[in-house]
Coordinates of C-alpha atoms and ligand atoms in Angstrom, one line a residue:
M10 CA 64.4 15.0 0.2
K11 CA 61.0 13.9 1.7
E12 CA 58.7 16.5 3.0
E13 CA 58.6 17.0 6.8
G14 CA 55.4 16.7 8.8
V15 CA 53.4 15.1 6.0
H16 CA 53.0 11.7 7.7
G17 CA 49.5 10.5 7.1
D18 CA 48.0 13.8 6.1
S19 CA 45.0 13.8 3.9
G20 CA 43.7 16.9 2.1
S21 CA 47.1 18.6 2.5
N22 CA 49.2 20.1 -0.2
R23 CA 51.1 16.9 -0.8
V24 CA 51.5 16.1 -4.4
I25 CA 51.7 12.3 -4.8
E26 CA 53.9 11.2 -7.7
V27 CA 52.6 8.7 -10.1
F28 CA 55.2 6.2 -11.4
D29 CA 53.7 4.2 -14.2
T30 CA 55.0 0.6 -14.9
T31 CA 52.5 -0.4 -17.6
L32 CA 55.4 -0.8 -20.1
R33 CA 57.6 -2.8 -17.7
D34 CA 55.7 -4.8 -15.0
G35 CA 52.6 -4.4 -17.1
E36 CA 54.3 -6.0 -20.1
Q37 CA 55.3 -8.9 -17.8
T38 CA 51.7 -9.9 -17.7
P39 CA 51.6 -13.5 -19.1
G40 CA 50.5 -13.3 -22.7
I41 CA 51.0 -9.6 -23.3
S42 CA 53.6 -8.2 -25.6
F43 CA 53.4 -4.7 -27.0
T44 CA 54.9 -3.8 -30.4
K45 CA 57.5 -1.1 -30.6
E46 CA 54.9 1.3 -32.1
Q47 CA 52.4 0.5 -29.4
K48 CA 54.9 1.2 -26.7
R49 CA 55.7 4.6 -28.2
T50 CA 51.9 5.3 -28.4
I51 CA 51.5 4.2 -24.8
A52 CA 54.4 6.4 -23.6
R53 CA 52.9 9.4 -25.4
Q54 CA 49.5 8.8 -23.9
L55 CA 51.0 8.4 -20.4
D56 CA 52.8 11.7 -20.9
K57 CA 49.6 13.4 -22.0
L58 CA 47.9 11.9 -18.9
G59 CA 50.5 13.6 -16.7
V60 CA 52.3 10.6 -15.1
D61 CA 55.5 11.8 -13.4
I62 CA 57.7 8.8 -14.3
I63 CA 57.4 6.1 -17.0
E64 CA 59.2 2.9 -16.4
A65 CA 59.9 2.1 -20.0
G66 CA 61.4 -1.4 -19.7
T67 CA 64.4 -3.5 -18.6
P68 CA 67.0 -2.7 -21.3
I69 CA 69.3 -5.7 -20.5
T70 CA 66.5 -8.1 -21.4
S71 CA 67.1 -8.0 -25.2
K72 CA 68.4 -5.8 -28.1
E73 CA 64.7 -5.0 -29.0
E74 CA 63.8 -3.9 -25.4
K75 CA 66.9 -1.7 -25.3
E76 CA 65.9 -0.1 -28.6
V77 CA 62.4 0.6 -27.4
V78 CA 63.6 2.2 -24.1
K79 CA 65.9 4.4 -26.2
L80 CA 63.1 5.3 -28.6
I81 CA 61.0 6.4 -25.7
C82 CA 63.8 8.4 -24.2
D83 CA 64.2 10.1 -27.6
E84 CA 60.6 11.2 -27.5
R85 CA 61.7 14.0 -25.1
L86 CA 58.5 13.7 -23.1
S87 CA 57.7 15.7 -20.0
A88 CA 57.6 12.6 -17.9
K89 CA 60.9 11.2 -16.6
I90 CA 61.9 7.9 -18.2
C91 CA 63.1 5.1 -15.9
G92 CA 64.9 1.8 -16.8
L93 CA 64.9 -1.3 -14.6
A94 CA 68.1 -3.1 -13.6
R95 CA 69.2 -5.9 -11.3
V96 CA 72.1 -4.9 -9.0
L97 CA 74.6 -5.7 -11.8
T98 CA 76.8 -3.4 -13.7
Q99 CA 75.8 -4.7 -17.1
D100 CA 72.1 -4.1 -16.4
I101 CA 72.9 -0.5 -15.2
D102 CA 75.1 0.1 -18.2
A103 CA 72.3 -0.9 -20.5
C104 CA 70.0 1.7 -18.9
V105 CA 72.8 4.3 -19.2
D106 CA 73.2 3.5 -22.9
C107 CA 69.5 4.3 -23.5
G108 CA 69.7 7.8 -22.0
V109 CA 67.1 7.3 -19.2
D110 CA 66.5 9.9 -16.5
M111 CA 66.4 7.4 -13.7
I112 CA 67.6 3.9 -13.0
H113 CA 65.6 1.6 -10.8
I114 CA 67.7 -1.1 -9.2
F115 CA 66.3 -4.0 -7.3
V116 CA 67.6 -7.0 -5.3
P117 CA 65.7 -9.8 -3.6
S118 CA 65.8 -9.2 0.2
S119 CA 63.5 -11.8 1.8
E120 CA 65.0 -15.0 3.0
I121 CA 62.9 -17.1 0.7
Q122 CA 64.0 -15.3 -2.4
R123 CA 67.6 -14.9 -1.4
E124 CA 68.0 -18.6 -0.5
H125 CA 66.1 -20.0 -3.5
T126 CA 67.0 -17.5 -6.3
T127 CA 70.1 -15.4 -5.9
K128 CA 71.8 -17.5 -3.1
M129 CA 73.0 -14.3 -1.6
S130 CA 73.4 -13.8 2.2
E131 CA 71.9 -10.7 3.9
A132 CA 75.4 -9.2 4.0
Q133 CA 76.1 -9.8 0.3
V134 CA 72.8 -8.2 -0.6
K135 CA 73.6 -5.1 1.5
E136 CA 77.1 -4.9 -0.1
Q137 CA 75.8 -5.2 -3.6
A138 CA 73.0 -2.7 -2.9
Y139 CA 75.6 -0.2 -1.7
K140 CA 78.0 -0.8 -4.6
M141 CA 75.3 -0.6 -7.3
T142 CA 73.5 2.4 -5.9
S143 CA 76.9 4.2 -5.8
Y144 CA 77.6 3.0 -9.4
V145 CA 74.3 4.5 -10.6
K146 CA 75.1 7.8 -8.8
E147 CA 78.7 7.9 -10.1
H148 CA 77.2 7.8 -13.6
G149 CA 75.1 10.9 -12.7
F150 CA 71.7 9.2 -12.7
A151 CA 68.8 9.5 -10.3
C152 CA 68.6 6.1 -8.5
M153 CA 65.5 4.3 -7.1
F154 CA 66.4 1.3 -4.9
S155 CA 63.9 -1.6 -4.4
A156 CA 64.2 -4.3 -1.8
M157 CA 62.3 -7.0 -3.7
D158 CA 59.8 -8.9 -1.6
A159 CA 60.1 -6.2 1.1
T160 CA 56.8 -7.3 2.7
R161 CA 58.3 -10.7 3.5
T162 CA 61.6 -9.4 4.6
R163 CA 62.7 -9.3 8.3
L164 CA 61.9 -5.7 9.4
D165 CA 65.3 -4.9 11.1
Y166 CA 67.2 -6.1 8.1
L167 CA 64.9 -4.4 5.7
I168 CA 65.5 -1.0 7.4
E169 CA 69.3 -1.7 7.5
L170 CA 69.2 -2.4 3.8
Y171 CA 67.2 0.8 2.9
K172 CA 69.6 2.8 5.1
T173 CA 72.5 1.3 3.2
A174 CA 71.0 2.4 -0.1
E175 CA 70.3 5.8 1.3
E176 CA 73.9 6.2 2.4
A177 CA 75.1 5.2 -1.0
G178 CA 73.0 8.0 -2.5
A179 CA 69.6 6.5 -3.5
D180 CA 67.2 9.3 -4.3
I181 CA 64.1 7.2 -3.5
L182 CA 63.4 3.9 -1.8
N183 CA 60.7 1.6 -3.2
V184 CA 58.8 -0.9 -1.1
P185 CA 57.6 -3.7 -3.3
D186 CA 54.8 -6.0 -2.1
T187 CA 56.1 -8.5 -4.7
V188 CA 53.7 -11.3 -4.1
G189 CA 50.8 -9.2 -3.0
I190 CA 50.5 -10.6 0.6
S191 CA 50.2 -7.4 2.6
E192 CA 47.0 -5.8 3.8
P193 CA 46.3 -2.1 4.5
F194 CA 47.0 -2.2 8.3
A195 CA 50.2 -4.1 7.9
M196 CA 51.3 -1.9 5.0
Y197 CA 50.6 1.2 7.0
E198 CA 52.8 -0.1 9.9
L199 CA 55.6 -1.2 7.6
V200 CA 55.8 2.0 5.6
G201 CA 55.5 4.0 8.8
E202 CA 58.6 2.2 10.2
I203 CA 60.6 2.8 7.0
Y204 CA 59.4 6.4 6.8
R205 CA 60.6 7.2 10.3
A206 CA 64.0 5.5 9.7
V207 CA 65.1 7.2 6.5
R208 CA 65.2 10.8 5.0
V209 CA 64.6 10.1 1.3
P210 CA 61.1 9.8 -0.2
I211 CA 59.4 6.4 -0.3
S212 CA 57.6 4.8 -3.2
I213 CA 55.1 1.9 -3.0
H214 CA 54.8 -1.0 -5.5
C215 CA 51.9 -3.3 -4.8
H216 CA 50.8 -6.5 -6.5
N217 CA 47.1 -7.5 -6.5
D218 CA 47.2 -11.2 -5.6
F219 CA 44.4 -10.7 -3.0
G220 CA 42.8 -7.7 -4.7
L221 CA 44.3 -5.3 -2.2
A222 CA 46.9 -3.6 -4.3
V223 CA 45.1 -0.3 -4.5
A224 CA 44.1 -0.4 -0.8
N225 CA 47.7 -1.2 0.2
S226 CA 49.1 1.6 -2.0
L227 CA 46.7 4.1 -0.3
A228 CA 47.7 2.8 3.2
A229 CA 51.3 3.3 2.2
V230 CA 50.6 6.9 1.2
K231 CA 48.7 7.5 4.4
A232 CA 51.9 6.2 6.2
G233 CA 54.1 8.7 4.3
A234 CA 54.9 7.2 0.9
S235 CA 55.0 10.1 -1.7
Q236 CA 55.0 8.0 -4.8
V237 CA 52.7 5.2 -6.1
Q238 CA 53.8 2.6 -8.7
V239 CA 50.8 1.7 -10.8
S240 CA 49.9 0.3 -14.2
V241 CA 47.0 1.1 -16.5
N242 CA 44.1 -1.4 -16.0
G243 CA 46.2 -3.0 -13.3
I244 CA 48.2 -5.2 -15.7
G245 CA 51.3 -6.9 -14.4
E246 CA 52.7 -10.1 -13.1
R247 CA 50.0 -12.7 -12.1
A248 CA 47.0 -10.7 -10.7
G249 CA 48.7 -7.5 -11.7
N250 CA 49.7 -4.2 -10.1
A251 CA 47.8 -1.5 -8.4
D252 CA 45.5 0.0 -11.0
L253 CA 46.5 3.6 -12.0
V254 CA 43.0 4.9 -12.5
E255 CA 41.6 3.5 -9.2
T256 CA 44.6 4.7 -7.2
V257 CA 44.6 8.1 -8.7
M258 CA 40.9 8.7 -8.3
S259 CA 41.0 7.5 -4.7
L260 CA 43.9 9.8 -3.9
N261 CA 42.1 12.6 -5.7
S262 CA 38.5 12.3 -4.5
I263 CA 38.6 10.4 -1.2
Y264 CA 42.0 11.4 0.2
R265 CA 41.9 14.9 -1.4
L266 CA 45.6 14.6 -2.3
K267 CA 47.0 16.1 -5.4
T268 CA 48.6 14.3 -8.3
N269 CA 49.8 15.7 -11.6
I270 CA 47.3 13.4 -13.5
K271 CA 44.9 15.1 -15.9
T272 CA 42.0 12.9 -14.8
E273 CA 39.9 13.7 -17.9
Y274 CA 42.2 11.5 -19.9
L275 CA 41.8 8.5 -17.6
F276 CA 39.1 6.8 -19.6
E277 CA 40.8 7.1 -23.0
T278 CA 44.0 5.8 -21.5
A279 CA 42.3 2.7 -20.1
K280 CA 40.6 2.2 -23.4
L281 CA 43.9 2.4 -25.3
I282 CA 45.5 -0.3 -23.0
E283 CA 42.3 -2.4 -23.4
R284 CA 42.8 -2.3 -27.2
F285 CA 46.5 -3.0 -27.2
T286 CA 46.4 -5.8 -24.7
G287 CA 43.1 -7.4 -25.9
I288 CA 42.1 -7.7 -22.2
Q289 CA 38.6 -6.4 -22.0
I290 CA 37.8 -4.0 -19.1
P291 CA 35.1 -5.6 -17.0
I292 CA 31.8 -3.7 -17.2
T293 CA 31.8 -3.3 -13.5
K294 CA 35.4 -2.0 -13.2
P295 CA 35.5 1.1 -11.0
V296 CA 35.8 4.5 -12.8
V297 CA 36.3 3.3 -16.4
G298 CA 34.0 0.2 -16.7
E299 CA 31.0 0.5 -19.0
N300 CA 28.7 0.4 -15.9
A301 CA 30.7 2.8 -13.7
F302 CA 28.2 5.6 -14.3
S303 CA 25.3 3.6 -15.8
H304 CA 21.8 3.4 -14.3
E305 CA 18.9 1.1 -15.2
S306 CA 16.5 0.7 -12.3
G307 CA 13.6 3.1 -12.1
I308 CA 14.6 4.5 -8.6
H309 CA 18.2 5.1 -9.5
T310 CA 17.6 6.7 -12.9
H311 CA 14.9 8.9 -11.5
G312 CA 17.2 10.1 -8.8
V313 CA 20.2 10.6 -11.1
I314 CA 18.0 12.6 -13.6
V315 CA 17.0 14.9 -10.8
R316 CA 20.5 15.1 -9.2
S317 CA 23.4 12.9 -10.2
D318 CA 24.9 12.5 -6.7
T319 CA 21.8 10.8 -5.4
F320 CA 23.1 7.5 -6.8
E321 CA 26.7 8.4 -7.7
P322 CA 29.6 9.3 -5.4
G323 CA 29.5 12.9 -6.5
I324 CA 33.1 13.4 -5.4
M325 CA 33.9 11.7 -8.7
T326 CA 31.8 12.4 -11.8
P327 CA 32.0 10.9 -15.3
E328 CA 33.2 14.3 -16.7
M329 CA 36.1 14.2 -14.3
V330 CA 37.5 11.0 -15.8
G331 CA 36.5 11.5 -19.4
H332 CA 33.7 8.9 -19.1
R333 CA 30.0 9.3 -19.7
R334 CA 26.8 8.8 -17.7
R335 CA 24.4 6.3 -19.3
I336 CA 20.8 5.6 -18.7
V337 CA 20.5 2.0 -19.7
L338 CA 17.2 0.4 -20.7
G339 CA 16.2 -3.0 -19.6
K340 CA 13.7 -4.9 -17.5
H341 CA 14.2 -2.5 -14.6
T342 CA 13.6 0.6 -16.6
G343 CA 11.2 3.2 -15.3
K344 CA 9.1 5.8 -17.1
H345 CA 11.5 8.7 -16.3
S346 CA 14.3 7.2 -18.3
I347 CA 12.1 6.6 -21.3
E348 CA 10.6 10.1 -21.2
K349 CA 14.1 11.7 -20.8
K350 CA 15.7 9.8 -23.7
L351 CA 12.8 10.6 -26.0
R352 CA 12.6 14.2 -24.9
E353 CA 16.3 14.5 -25.9
I354 CA 15.5 13.6 -29.5
G355 CA 12.4 15.7 -29.6
M356 CA 9.7 13.0 -29.1
F357 CA 6.9 13.7 -26.6
P358 CA 4.7 10.6 -26.5
S359 CA 1.4 10.6 -24.6
K360 CA 1.1 9.0 -21.2
E361 CA -0.6 6.0 -22.8
Q362 CA 2.2 5.7 -25.4
V363 CA 4.9 5.9 -22.7
D364 CA 3.2 3.0 -20.9
E365 CA 3.2 1.0 -24.1
I366 CA 6.8 1.8 -25.0
L367 CA 7.9 0.9 -21.4
E368 CA 6.1 -2.4 -21.6
R369 CA 7.9 -3.3 -24.8
V370 CA 11.3 -2.2 -23.5
K371 CA 10.8 -4.3 -20.4
E372 CA 9.7 -7.2 -22.4
L373 CA 12.8 -6.9 -24.6
G374 CA 15.1 -6.5 -21.5
A375 CA 13.5 -9.5 -19.8
S376 CA 14.3 -11.6 -22.8
G377 CA 18.0 -11.0 -22.0
K378 CA 18.6 -8.6 -24.8
K379 CA 20.6 -5.4 -24.2
V380 CA 18.1 -2.7 -25.2
T381 CA 20.0 0.0 -27.1
D382 CA 18.9 3.6 -27.7
D383 CA 18.2 2.7 -31.3
D384 CA 15.9 0.0 -30.1
L385 CA 14.0 2.5 -27.9
F386 CA 13.7 5.1 -30.7
T387 CA 12.3 2.5 -33.1
I388 CA 9.9 1.1 -30.6
A389 CA 8.8 4.7 -29.8
E390 CA 8.3 5.6 -33.5
V391 CA 6.2 2.6 -34.0
V392 CA 4.1 3.1 -30.9
T393 CA 3.6 6.8 -31.5
G394 CA 2.7 6.0 -35.1
E395 CA 0.1 3.5 -34.0
I396 CA -3.6 4.1 -33.6
S397 CA -4.4 4.4 -29.9
R398 CA -5.5 1.2 -28.1
H399 CA -9.2 2.4 -27.8
E400 CA -9.5 3.2 -31.5
R401 CA -8.0 0.0 -32.8
V402 CA -10.3 -2.2 -34.9
V403 CA -8.0 -5.2 -34.8
T404 CA -5.9 -6.4 -31.9
L405 CA -3.6 -9.4 -32.0
K406 CA -4.2 -11.9 -29.1
E407 CA -2.1 -15.0 -29.9
L408 CA 0.2 -16.3 -32.6
S409 CA 2.0 -19.5 -33.0
V410 CA 3.9 -20.9 -35.9
M411 CA 5.4 -24.1 -36.9
T412 CA 8.2 -24.4 -39.4
G413 CA 11.2 -26.6 -40.3
N414 CA 13.1 -28.0 -43.3
N415 CA 10.7 -30.9 -43.8
L416 CA 7.5 -29.1 -42.7
I417 CA 5.1 -26.9 -44.4
A418 CA 4.9 -23.7 -42.4
T419 CA 1.7 -23.3 -40.5
A420 CA 0.4 -20.4 -38.4
S421 CA -2.6 -20.3 -36.0
L422 CA -3.7 -16.8 -35.0
K423 CA -6.2 -15.4 -32.6
A424 CA -7.3 -11.7 -32.9
V425 CA -10.1 -9.5 -31.7
V426 CA -11.9 -7.7 -34.5
R427 CA -14.4 -5.0 -33.4
G428 CA -14.7 -6.8 -30.1
K429 CA -15.2 -10.3 -31.5
E430 CA -12.6 -13.0 -30.9
C431 CA -11.7 -14.8 -34.2
T432 CA -9.2 -17.5 -35.0
S433 CA -7.6 -18.8 -38.2
A434 CA -5.0 -21.4 -39.1
Q435 CA -3.1 -21.2 -42.5
M436 CA -0.2 -22.7 -44.3
G437 CA 2.4 -20.8 -46.3
V438 CA 5.8 -20.9 -48.0
G439 CA 7.3 -19.8 -44.7
P440 CA 6.1 -18.7 -41.3
V441 CA 5.7 -15.1 -42.3
D442 CA 3.6 -16.0 -45.3
A443 CA 1.4 -18.4 -43.2
A444 CA 0.9 -15.8 -40.4
I445 CA 0.0 -13.0 -42.9
K446 CA -2.5 -15.3 -44.6
A447 CA -4.1 -16.1 -41.3
I448 CA -4.6 -12.5 -40.3
Q449 CA -5.8 -11.7 -43.8
E450 CA -8.4 -14.4 -43.5
I451 CA -9.7 -13.1 -40.2
I452 CA -9.8 -9.5 -41.3
G453 CA -11.4 -10.4 -44.7
G454 CA -14.1 -12.4 -43.0
E455 CA -14.9 -9.7 -40.4
I456 CA -14.4 -6.5 -42.3
G457 CA -15.1 -7.6 -45.8
G458 CA -13.4 -6.8 -49.0
D459 CA -9.9 -7.9 -50.1
I460 CA -7.0 -6.4 -48.1
E461 CA -3.9 -6.9 -50.3
L462 CA -0.4 -6.8 -49.2
K463 CA 1.4 -4.6 -51.7
D464 CA 4.8 -4.0 -50.1
F465 CA 6.8 -5.9 -47.6
R466 CA 10.3 -5.1 -46.3
I467 CA 12.3 -6.4 -43.3
E468 CA 15.2 -4.5 -41.8
A469 CA 17.4 -5.5 -38.9
I470 CA 17.9 -2.5 -36.6
T471 CA 20.8 -3.7 -34.5
G472 CA 23.3 -6.5 -35.1
G473 CA 23.2 -10.0 -33.9
S474 CA 20.7 -12.9 -34.1
D475 CA 18.6 -11.2 -31.4
A476 CA 18.4 -8.0 -33.3
L477 CA 15.2 -6.1 -33.4
A478 CA 13.4 -6.6 -36.7
E479 CA 11.5 -3.8 -38.3
V480 CA 8.9 -4.8 -40.9
I481 CA 7.4 -2.2 -43.2
V482 CA 4.2 -3.1 -45.1
G483 CA 2.1 -1.4 -47.7
V484 CA -1.5 -2.6 -47.6
E485 CA -4.3 -1.7 -50.1
K486 CA -8.1 -2.0 -49.8
G487 CA -10.4 -0.7 -52.4
G488 CA -7.8 1.4 -54.2
R489 CA -6.5 3.0 -50.9
M490 CA -3.0 2.2 -49.7
V491 CA -1.4 2.8 -46.3
T492 CA 2.0 2.0 -45.0
A493 CA 2.8 0.9 -41.4
R494 CA 5.5 -0.7 -39.4
G495 CA 6.0 -3.3 -36.8
V496 CA 9.1 -3.9 -34.7
R497 CA 9.8 -6.9 -32.6
E498 CA 12.6 -9.4 -31.9
D499 CA 10.7 -11.9 -33.8
I500 CA 10.3 -11.3 -37.6
V501 CA 6.9 -13.2 -37.8
M502 CA 5.5 -11.1 -34.9
A503 CA 6.9 -7.9 -36.4
S504 CA 5.2 -8.8 -39.8
V505 CA 1.8 -9.5 -38.3
E506 CA 2.1 -6.3 -36.1
A507 CA 2.9 -4.2 -39.2
F508 CA 0.0 -5.7 -41.1
I509 CA -2.5 -5.1 -38.2
N510 CA -1.2 -1.5 -37.8
A511 CA -1.8 -0.9 -41.5
V512 CA -5.3 -2.3 -41.3
N513 CA -6.1 -0.2 -38.2
R514 CA -5.0 2.8 -40.1
L515 CA -7.0 1.9 -43.2
M516 CA -10.1 1.6 -41.0
Q517 CA -9.5 5.0 -39.5
E518 CA -9.1 7.0 -42.7
Ligands
KIV18 O1 57.2 -6.7 -7.8 C1 58.4 -6.4 -7.7 O2 59.0 -6.6 -6.7 C2 59.0 -5.7 -8.8 C3 60.4 -5.1 -8.6 C4 61.2 -5.1 -9.8 C5 60.2 -3.7 -8.0 O3 58.4 -5.5 -9.8
ZN19 ZN1 56.3 -5.9 -9.6

């Protein structure tokens, strides 16, 4: 029986039930088909998450579907298991055979669907609804009744139909916005009308054709619905169903209504469905997207470091949903993010070094590369290991190389050595060889004595063709050897940088 006096209440003690249809409407997503094992895993995860009802499938569809629904029933989960059936005895019998807890029967009620699909009159639909609801109840099962395409059904008739199902013993009445054409104000009105006309609880089932499924579900709850039908990641027919995570977190944090969902498992549940469907969660997806709690710009990161709710909702935190906050590095990064990340791993660069690290991170970000923490740490290690700008004997000014399969690699390089600008152009077996020869020539000429390259190693730090390259060189002069590193996206630049770093160090010692 529905609660009295709950109409539209926010922040009350109402507990909104979560009916998950990932395994039924969700699997009707074009191109998605879960294996038996995946379905079992999903059902277990939904149960761990705390959904009240799992719609496990439509047993009449096939032998395999029936087996899976039965398998899920045999799991003896805390969640109730529901099977879907048309208003036909064979469909209901198939659900009964599986041992479900609840049978969800549906019948098209709108004129367009009745005339062009089932060819049933309004009276026939009512009669069949009455008979089949009674049939479910006679078998001792809880019954949910859905008037399919409710939002396009004549209101007077829709209410008559729901009352008929209620008289026949339906335990809950579902209002499907089958083609997703409603909007929150209309939904509020519609569910309000139904709510005032019946005594049993109301469930809401919204499709997302206009991106309003979550908003419509919330409007329905505001109008008195006590159950929301949702799917993980919003999968389902066409544009999908109302997204579980977004609906639950809105109910929880904005409407202050309770659900039985253990919100800390939301992120892992969304990730599981992402993996099983192969449909990637967009980075900007609310609550569970990669960027949901990520910050890059200087102003935002500074604010969030001081107090997270300066640039986050606050009423919802990453901890609440099992996600994490990320300070992302890129072209908008500010000093505070760099310092915070480095402090966390015990690095305390000087002010000048932070400026240098920031400059390089921004440069890397501006080139379109995602700057990872590993990139930052490597850049920081190199920068903090370098001789300070004022003390450098050699500074690189310009480097250009030419290479190709029918060309001899050539490099022209400009550097400042002890305040004097010098240039050199050299050929080599490859661009790195040519560039090193050019810098060697400049340094040899200005500093004197042979500077020999003794050791040379290249390591890619991150994957991909735009990975940062780390070059480690060992350089010897007059029997003294030093090692230094260079790190850049470009291997030639990283090599020259490493060589110059080594020379600067040699000249210091
Ligand atoms: O969208 C719909 O109308 C349905 C029904 C089976 C409830 O999925
Ligand atoms: Zn649906």
